[in-house]
């Protein structure tokens, strides 16, 4: 796996010049959901009935995913039944964003700058260093959403996460919502993956929707 779903969401969120995180609140939930979905794709976890179950702890070879897999396993251990995936997303969403940014930095796709606001409060920014991955990502999204190309499973999953978190503006800046939302909705609701993946998507969209609606009203 080259770039994870969580990292792709961060590439869309980070301002290329300033390195600031745009739409942070909704983005946090989408990033955490992206990690879970990649673990579903990797057959390490499943989400059913709103609950998350770990099925295997063998490394995926991706540090961001393996770290979260271990954390989910430890967090869920000893419970009488699998915990709710919404509880995990609520617990991890802020830390997941930081972990995804750090993973991008380690890959050399973004840099890191730190300065102090008012001479006291540290402020970290992550300007883009290598724009190749983001350019390829945006071209892929444009293909499936604007040109109605057939999405592969991971691209469809990414669209579903962005749609659930109402992050349309990050994916398609400058385009009216009416030009992208209907197609993103159809992709989200399509039969593009197995039932286990669709269940995971539905559960994470349910968790993200209230947060996204609050963000949109603010």
mmCIF file of C-alpha atoms in Angstrom:
data_model
loop_
_atom_site.group_PDB
_atom_site.id
_atom_site.type_symbol
_atom_site.label_atom_id
_atom_site.label_comp_id
_atom_site.label_asym_id
_atom_site.label_seq_id
_atom_site.Cartn_x
_atom_site.Cartn_y
_atom_site.Cartn_z
ATOM 1 C CA UNK A 1 0.000 0.000 0.000
ATOM 2 C CA UNK A 2 1.476 3.315 -1.028
ATOM 3 C CA UNK A 3 -0.641 5.935 0.745
ATOM 4 C CA UNK A 4 -3.371 5.047 3.233
ATOM 5 C CA UNK A 5 -6.911 6.402 3.189
ATOM 6 C CA UNK A 6 -6.169 8.456 6.309
ATOM 7 C CA UNK A 7 -3.092 9.984 4.681
ATOM 8 C CA UNK A 8 -5.067 10.764 1.532
ATOM 9 C CA UNK A 9 -7.650 12.643 3.588
ATOM 10 C CA UNK A 10 -4.844 14.595 5.244
ATOM 11 C CA UNK A 11 -3.298 15.466 1.872
ATOM 12 C CA UNK A 12 -6.635 16.977 0.868
ATOM 13 C CA UNK A 13 -6.946 18.835 4.170
ATOM 14 C CA UNK A 14 -3.461 20.341 4.480
ATOM 15 C CA UNK A 15 -3.056 23.710 2.786
ATOM 16 C CA UNK A 16 -0.197 23.233 0.323
ATOM 17 C CA UNK A 17 1.431 26.553 1.130
ATOM 18 C CA UNK A 18 0.836 27.223 4.806
ATOM 19 C CA UNK A 19 0.539 23.609 5.947
ATOM 20 C CA UNK A 20 -2.533 24.423 8.055
ATOM 21 C CA UNK A 21 -5.221 21.788 8.596
ATOM 22 C CA UNK A 22 -8.496 22.841 7.005
ATOM 23 C CA UNK A 23 -11.855 21.654 8.398
ATOM 24 C CA UNK A 24 -10.016 20.001 11.263
ATOM 25 C CA UNK A 25 -13.007 18.818 13.285
ATOM 26 C CA UNK A 26 -14.664 16.824 10.514
ATOM 27 C CA UNK A 27 -11.300 15.761 9.120
ATOM 28 C CA UNK A 28 -10.316 14.137 12.422
ATOM 29 C CA UNK A 29 -13.267 11.758 12.260
ATOM 30 C CA UNK A 30 -12.721 10.963 8.583
ATOM 31 C CA UNK A 31 -9.038 10.181 9.230
ATOM 32 C CA UNK A 32 -9.877 7.852 12.124
ATOM 33 C CA UNK A 33 -12.527 6.205 9.973
ATOM 34 C CA UNK A 34 -10.057 5.824 7.128
ATOM 35 C CA UNK A 35 -7.671 3.886 9.348
ATOM 36 C CA UNK A 36 -10.462 1.535 10.421
ATOM 37 C CA UNK A 37 -11.577 1.049 6.825
ATOM 38 C CA UNK A 38 -8.046 0.223 5.670
ATOM 39 C CA UNK A 39 -7.879 -2.372 8.455
ATOM 40 C CA UNK A 40 -11.178 -3.787 7.183
ATOM 41 C CA UNK A 41 -9.735 -3.977 3.663
ATOM 42 C CA UNK A 42 -6.703 -5.748 5.127
ATOM 43 C CA UNK A 43 -9.008 -8.262 6.902
ATOM 44 C CA UNK A 44 -7.574 -7.329 10.304
ATOM 45 C CA UNK A 45 -10.853 -6.003 11.725
ATOM 46 C CA UNK A 46 -14.549 -6.071 10.881
ATOM 47 C CA UNK A 47 -17.430 -3.793 11.819
ATOM 48 C CA UNK A 48 -20.823 -5.402 12.262
ATOM 49 C CA UNK A 49 -23.861 -4.249 14.185
ATOM 50 C CA UNK A 50 -21.978 -1.102 15.083
ATOM 51 C CA UNK A 51 -19.230 -3.061 16.830
ATOM 52 C CA UNK A 52 -15.585 -3.536 15.908
ATOM 53 C CA UNK A 53 -13.858 -6.917 16.124
ATOM 54 C CA UNK A 54 -10.155 -7.655 15.670
ATOM 55 C CA UNK A 55 -9.576 -10.793 13.571
ATOM 56 C CA UNK A 56 -5.821 -10.784 13.197
ATOM 57 C CA UNK A 57 -2.773 -8.996 14.520
ATOM 58 C CA UNK A 58 -0.297 -9.884 11.763
ATOM 59 C CA UNK A 59 1.435 -6.681 10.638
ATOM 60 C CA UNK A 60 0.188 -5.019 7.464
ATOM 61 C CA UNK A 61 3.609 -3.500 6.903
ATOM 62 C CA UNK A 62 2.208 0.029 7.238
ATOM 63 C CA UNK A 63 3.233 1.701 10.479
ATOM 64 C CA UNK A 64 0.162 3.915 10.762
ATOM 65 C CA UNK A 65 -2.184 0.933 10.432
ATOM 66 C CA UNK A 66 -0.171 -1.468 12.561
ATOM 67 C CA UNK A 67 0.047 1.040 15.397
ATOM 68 C CA UNK A 68 -3.716 1.535 15.426
ATOM 69 C CA UNK A 69 -4.372 -2.199 15.092
ATOM 70 C CA UNK A 70 -2.405 -2.834 18.265
ATOM 71 C CA UNK A 71 -4.191 -0.016 20.063
ATOM 72 C CA UNK A 72 -7.627 -1.279 19.059
ATOM 73 C CA UNK A 73 -6.724 -4.794 20.186
ATOM 74 C CA UNK A 74 -5.515 -3.579 23.586
ATOM 75 C CA UNK A 75 -8.532 -1.299 24.019
ATOM 76 C CA UNK A 76 -11.006 -4.071 23.141
ATOM 77 C CA UNK A 77 -9.302 -6.841 25.107
ATOM 78 C CA UNK A 78 -11.150 -8.350 28.057
ATOM 79 C CA UNK A 79 -14.550 -6.981 27.098
ATOM 80 C CA UNK A 80 -17.508 -9.325 27.163
ATOM 81 C CA UNK A 81 -18.508 -8.250 23.659
ATOM 82 C CA UNK A 82 -16.897 -6.244 20.861
ATOM 83 C CA UNK A 83 -16.970 -2.501 21.617
ATOM 84 C CA UNK A 84 -18.783 0.027 19.483
ATOM 85 C CA UNK A 85 -16.819 1.446 16.595
ATOM 86 C CA UNK A 86 -18.243 4.884 17.386
ATOM 87 C CA UNK A 87 -16.602 4.672 20.815
ATOM 88 C CA UNK A 88 -13.250 3.960 19.161
ATOM 89 C CA UNK A 89 -13.605 6.830 16.708
ATOM 90 C CA UNK A 90 -14.561 9.176 19.553
ATOM 91 C CA UNK A 91 -11.523 8.035 21.524
ATOM 92 C CA UNK A 92 -9.005 8.193 18.694
ATOM 93 C CA UNK A 93 -10.039 10.881 16.218
ATOM 94 C CA UNK A 94 -7.811 13.672 17.521
ATOM 95 C CA UNK A 95 -4.752 11.463 17.935
ATOM 96 C CA UNK A 96 -5.380 9.746 14.594
ATOM 97 C CA UNK A 97 -5.045 13.036 12.747
ATOM 98 C CA UNK A 98 -1.671 13.722 14.356
ATOM 99 C CA UNK A 99 -0.527 10.181 13.560
ATOM 100 C CA UNK A 100 -1.538 10.533 9.910
ATOM 101 C CA UNK A 101 0.328 13.835 9.564
ATOM 102 C CA UNK A 102 3.417 12.302 11.165
ATOM 103 C CA UNK A 103 3.214 9.393 8.734
ATOM 104 C CA UNK A 104 3.126 11.832 5.808
ATOM 105 C CA UNK A 105 6.122 13.644 7.263
ATOM 106 C CA UNK A 106 8.049 10.382 7.589
ATOM 107 C CA UNK A 107 7.273 9.593 3.953
ATOM 108 C CA UNK A 108 8.695 12.974 2.928
ATOM 109 C CA UNK A 109 5.413 14.225 1.490
ATOM 110 C CA UNK A 110 5.093 17.139 3.934
ATOM 111 C CA UNK A 111 7.542 19.115 6.030
ATOM 112 C CA UNK A 112 7.181 20.540 9.510
ATOM 113 C CA UNK A 113 7.471 24.114 10.717
ATOM 114 C CA UNK A 114 6.900 25.456 14.196
ATOM 115 C CA UNK A 115 6.484 29.006 15.380
ATOM 116 C CA UNK A 116 4.966 30.692 18.389
ATOM 117 C CA UNK A 117 1.754 32.685 18.392
ATOM 118 C CA UNK A 118 1.988 35.829 20.534
ATOM 119 C CA UNK A 119 5.455 34.655 21.426
ATOM 120 C CA UNK A 120 4.046 31.953 23.696
ATOM 121 C CA UNK A 121 1.888 29.298 22.074
ATOM 122 C CA UNK A 122 3.572 26.801 19.721
ATOM 123 C CA UNK A 123 1.929 26.421 16.324
ATOM 124 C CA UNK A 124 2.883 23.552 14.012
ATOM 125 C CA UNK A 125 2.363 23.627 10.262
ATOM 126 C CA UNK A 126 3.012 20.934 7.646
ATOM 127 C CA UNK A 127 3.616 22.474 4.200
ATOM 128 C CA UNK A 128 3.719 20.192 1.185
ATOM 129 C CA UNK A 129 7.140 18.960 0.055
ATOM 130 C CA UNK A 130 6.258 16.442 -2.660
ATOM 131 C CA UNK A 131 2.957 17.098 -4.430
ATOM 132 C CA UNK A 132 2.996 13.964 -6.598
ATOM 133 C CA UNK A 133 0.762 11.863 -4.331
ATOM 134 C CA UNK A 134 -1.809 14.633 -3.923
ATOM 135 C CA UNK A 135 -1.887 15.361 -7.650
ATOM 136 C CA UNK A 136 -2.490 11.688 -8.433
ATOM 137 C CA UNK A 137 -5.147 11.535 -5.716
ATOM 138 C CA UNK A 138 -7.051 14.540 -7.028
ATOM 139 C CA UNK A 139 -6.886 13.190 -10.563
ATOM 140 C CA UNK A 140 -8.325 9.879 -9.384
ATOM 141 C CA UNK A 141 -11.146 11.602 -7.500
ATOM 142 C CA UNK A 142 -11.934 13.791 -10.503
ATOM 143 C CA UNK A 143 -12.101 10.688 -12.665
ATOM 144 C CA UNK A 144 -14.674 8.842 -10.577
ATOM 145 C CA UNK A 145 -16.737 11.851 -9.448
ATOM 146 C CA UNK A 146 -16.599 14.339 -12.321
ATOM 147 C CA UNK A 147 -16.084 11.990 -15.265
ATOM 148 C CA UNK A 148 -18.088 9.085 -13.803
ATOM 149 C CA UNK A 149 -15.320 6.542 -14.199
ATOM 150 C CA UNK A 150 -15.759 3.242 -12.347
ATOM 151 C CA UNK A 151 -14.079 3.489 -8.911
ATOM 152 C CA UNK A 152 -11.964 0.760 -7.404
ATOM 153 C CA UNK A 153 -12.868 -0.306 -3.875
ATOM 154 C CA UNK A 154 -10.414 1.956 -2.061
ATOM 155 C CA UNK A 155 -11.302 5.041 -4.091
ATOM 156 C CA UNK A 156 -14.995 4.381 -3.520
ATOM 157 C CA UNK A 157 -14.277 3.990 0.191
ATOM 158 C CA UNK A 158 -12.427 7.295 0.223
ATOM 159 C CA UNK A 159 -15.334 9.031 -1.522
ATOM 160 C CA UNK A 160 -17.737 7.533 1.006
ATOM 161 C CA UNK A 161 -15.663 8.830 3.924
ATOM 162 C CA UNK A 162 -15.379 12.310 2.417
ATOM 163 C CA UNK A 163 -19.103 12.366 1.710
ATOM 164 C CA UNK A 164 -19.990 11.154 5.207
ATOM 165 C CA UNK A 165 -17.833 13.847 6.801
ATOM 166 C CA UNK A 166 -19.141 16.541 4.408
ATOM 167 C CA UNK A 167 -15.629 17.235 3.172
ATOM 168 C CA UNK A 168 -16.682 17.913 -0.410
ATOM 169 C CA UNK A 169 -14.887 21.274 -0.469
ATOM 170 C CA UNK A 170 -11.562 19.668 0.363
ATOM 171 C CA UNK A 171 -11.842 17.200 -2.485
ATOM 172 C CA UNK A 172 -13.252 19.671 -5.024
ATOM 173 C CA UNK A 173 -12.384 23.238 -4.035
ATOM 174 C CA UNK A 174 -14.158 25.854 -6.066
ATOM 175 C CA UNK A 175 -16.895 23.563 -7.363
ATOM 176 C CA UNK A 176 -20.499 24.000 -6.178
ATOM 177 C CA UNK A 177 -21.767 21.196 -3.945
ATOM 178 C CA UNK A 178 -24.549 20.420 -6.402
ATOM 179 C CA UNK A 179 -21.955 19.375 -8.982
ATOM 180 C CA UNK A 180 -20.271 16.752 -6.799
ATOM 181 C CA UNK A 181 -22.579 15.694 -3.945
ATOM 182 C CA UNK A 182 -25.075 13.610 -5.991
ATOM 183 C CA UNK A 183 -22.327 11.540 -7.603
ATOM 184 C CA UNK A 184 -20.449 11.124 -4.290
ATOM 185 C CA UNK A 185 -23.689 9.975 -2.677
ATOM 186 C CA UNK A 186 -24.291 7.397 -5.403
ATOM 187 C CA UNK A 187 -20.771 6.056 -5.027
ATOM 188 C CA UNK A 188 -21.219 5.887 -1.244
ATOM 189 C CA UNK A 189 -24.445 3.924 -1.597
ATOM 190 C CA UNK A 190 -23.281 1.696 -4.463
ATOM 191 C CA UNK A 191 -22.570 -2.019 -4.500
ATOM 192 C CA UNK A 192 -18.856 -1.505 -5.045
ATOM 193 C CA UNK A 193 -17.559 -3.768 -2.276
ATOM 194 C CA UNK A 194 -18.465 -6.748 -0.145
ATOM 195 C CA UNK A 195 -21.089 -6.490 2.556
ATOM 196 C CA UNK A 196 -18.504 -6.385 5.362
ATOM 197 C CA UNK A 197 -16.916 -3.254 3.893
ATOM 198 C CA UNK A 198 -20.299 -1.613 3.255
ATOM 199 C CA UNK A 199 -21.294 -2.281 6.873
ATOM 200 C CA UNK A 200 -18.112 -0.609 8.093
ATOM 201 C CA UNK A 201 -18.732 2.402 5.860
ATOM 202 C CA UNK A 202 -22.335 2.789 7.056
ATOM 203 C CA UNK A 203 -21.302 2.673 10.697
ATOM 204 C CA UNK A 204 -18.558 5.246 10.269
ATOM 205 C CA UNK A 205 -20.796 7.528 8.259
ATOM 206 C CA UNK A 206 -23.346 7.368 11.084
ATOM 207 C CA UNK A 207 -20.641 8.394 13.539
ATOM 208 C CA UNK A 208 -19.379 11.258 11.362
ATOM 209 C CA UNK A 209 -22.695 12.772 10.274
ATOM 210 C CA UNK A 210 -23.581 14.599 13.531
ATOM 211 C CA UNK A 211 -20.088 16.099 13.703
ATOM 212 C CA UNK A 212 -20.231 17.154 10.058
ATOM 213 C CA UNK A 213 -23.630 18.789 10.469
ATOM 214 C CA UNK A 214 -22.437 20.793 13.479
ATOM 215 C CA UNK A 215 -19.354 21.869 11.503
ATOM 216 C CA UNK A 216 -21.492 22.984 8.570
ATOM 217 C CA UNK A 217 -23.693 25.160 10.837
ATOM 218 C CA UNK A 218 -20.737 26.830 12.554
#
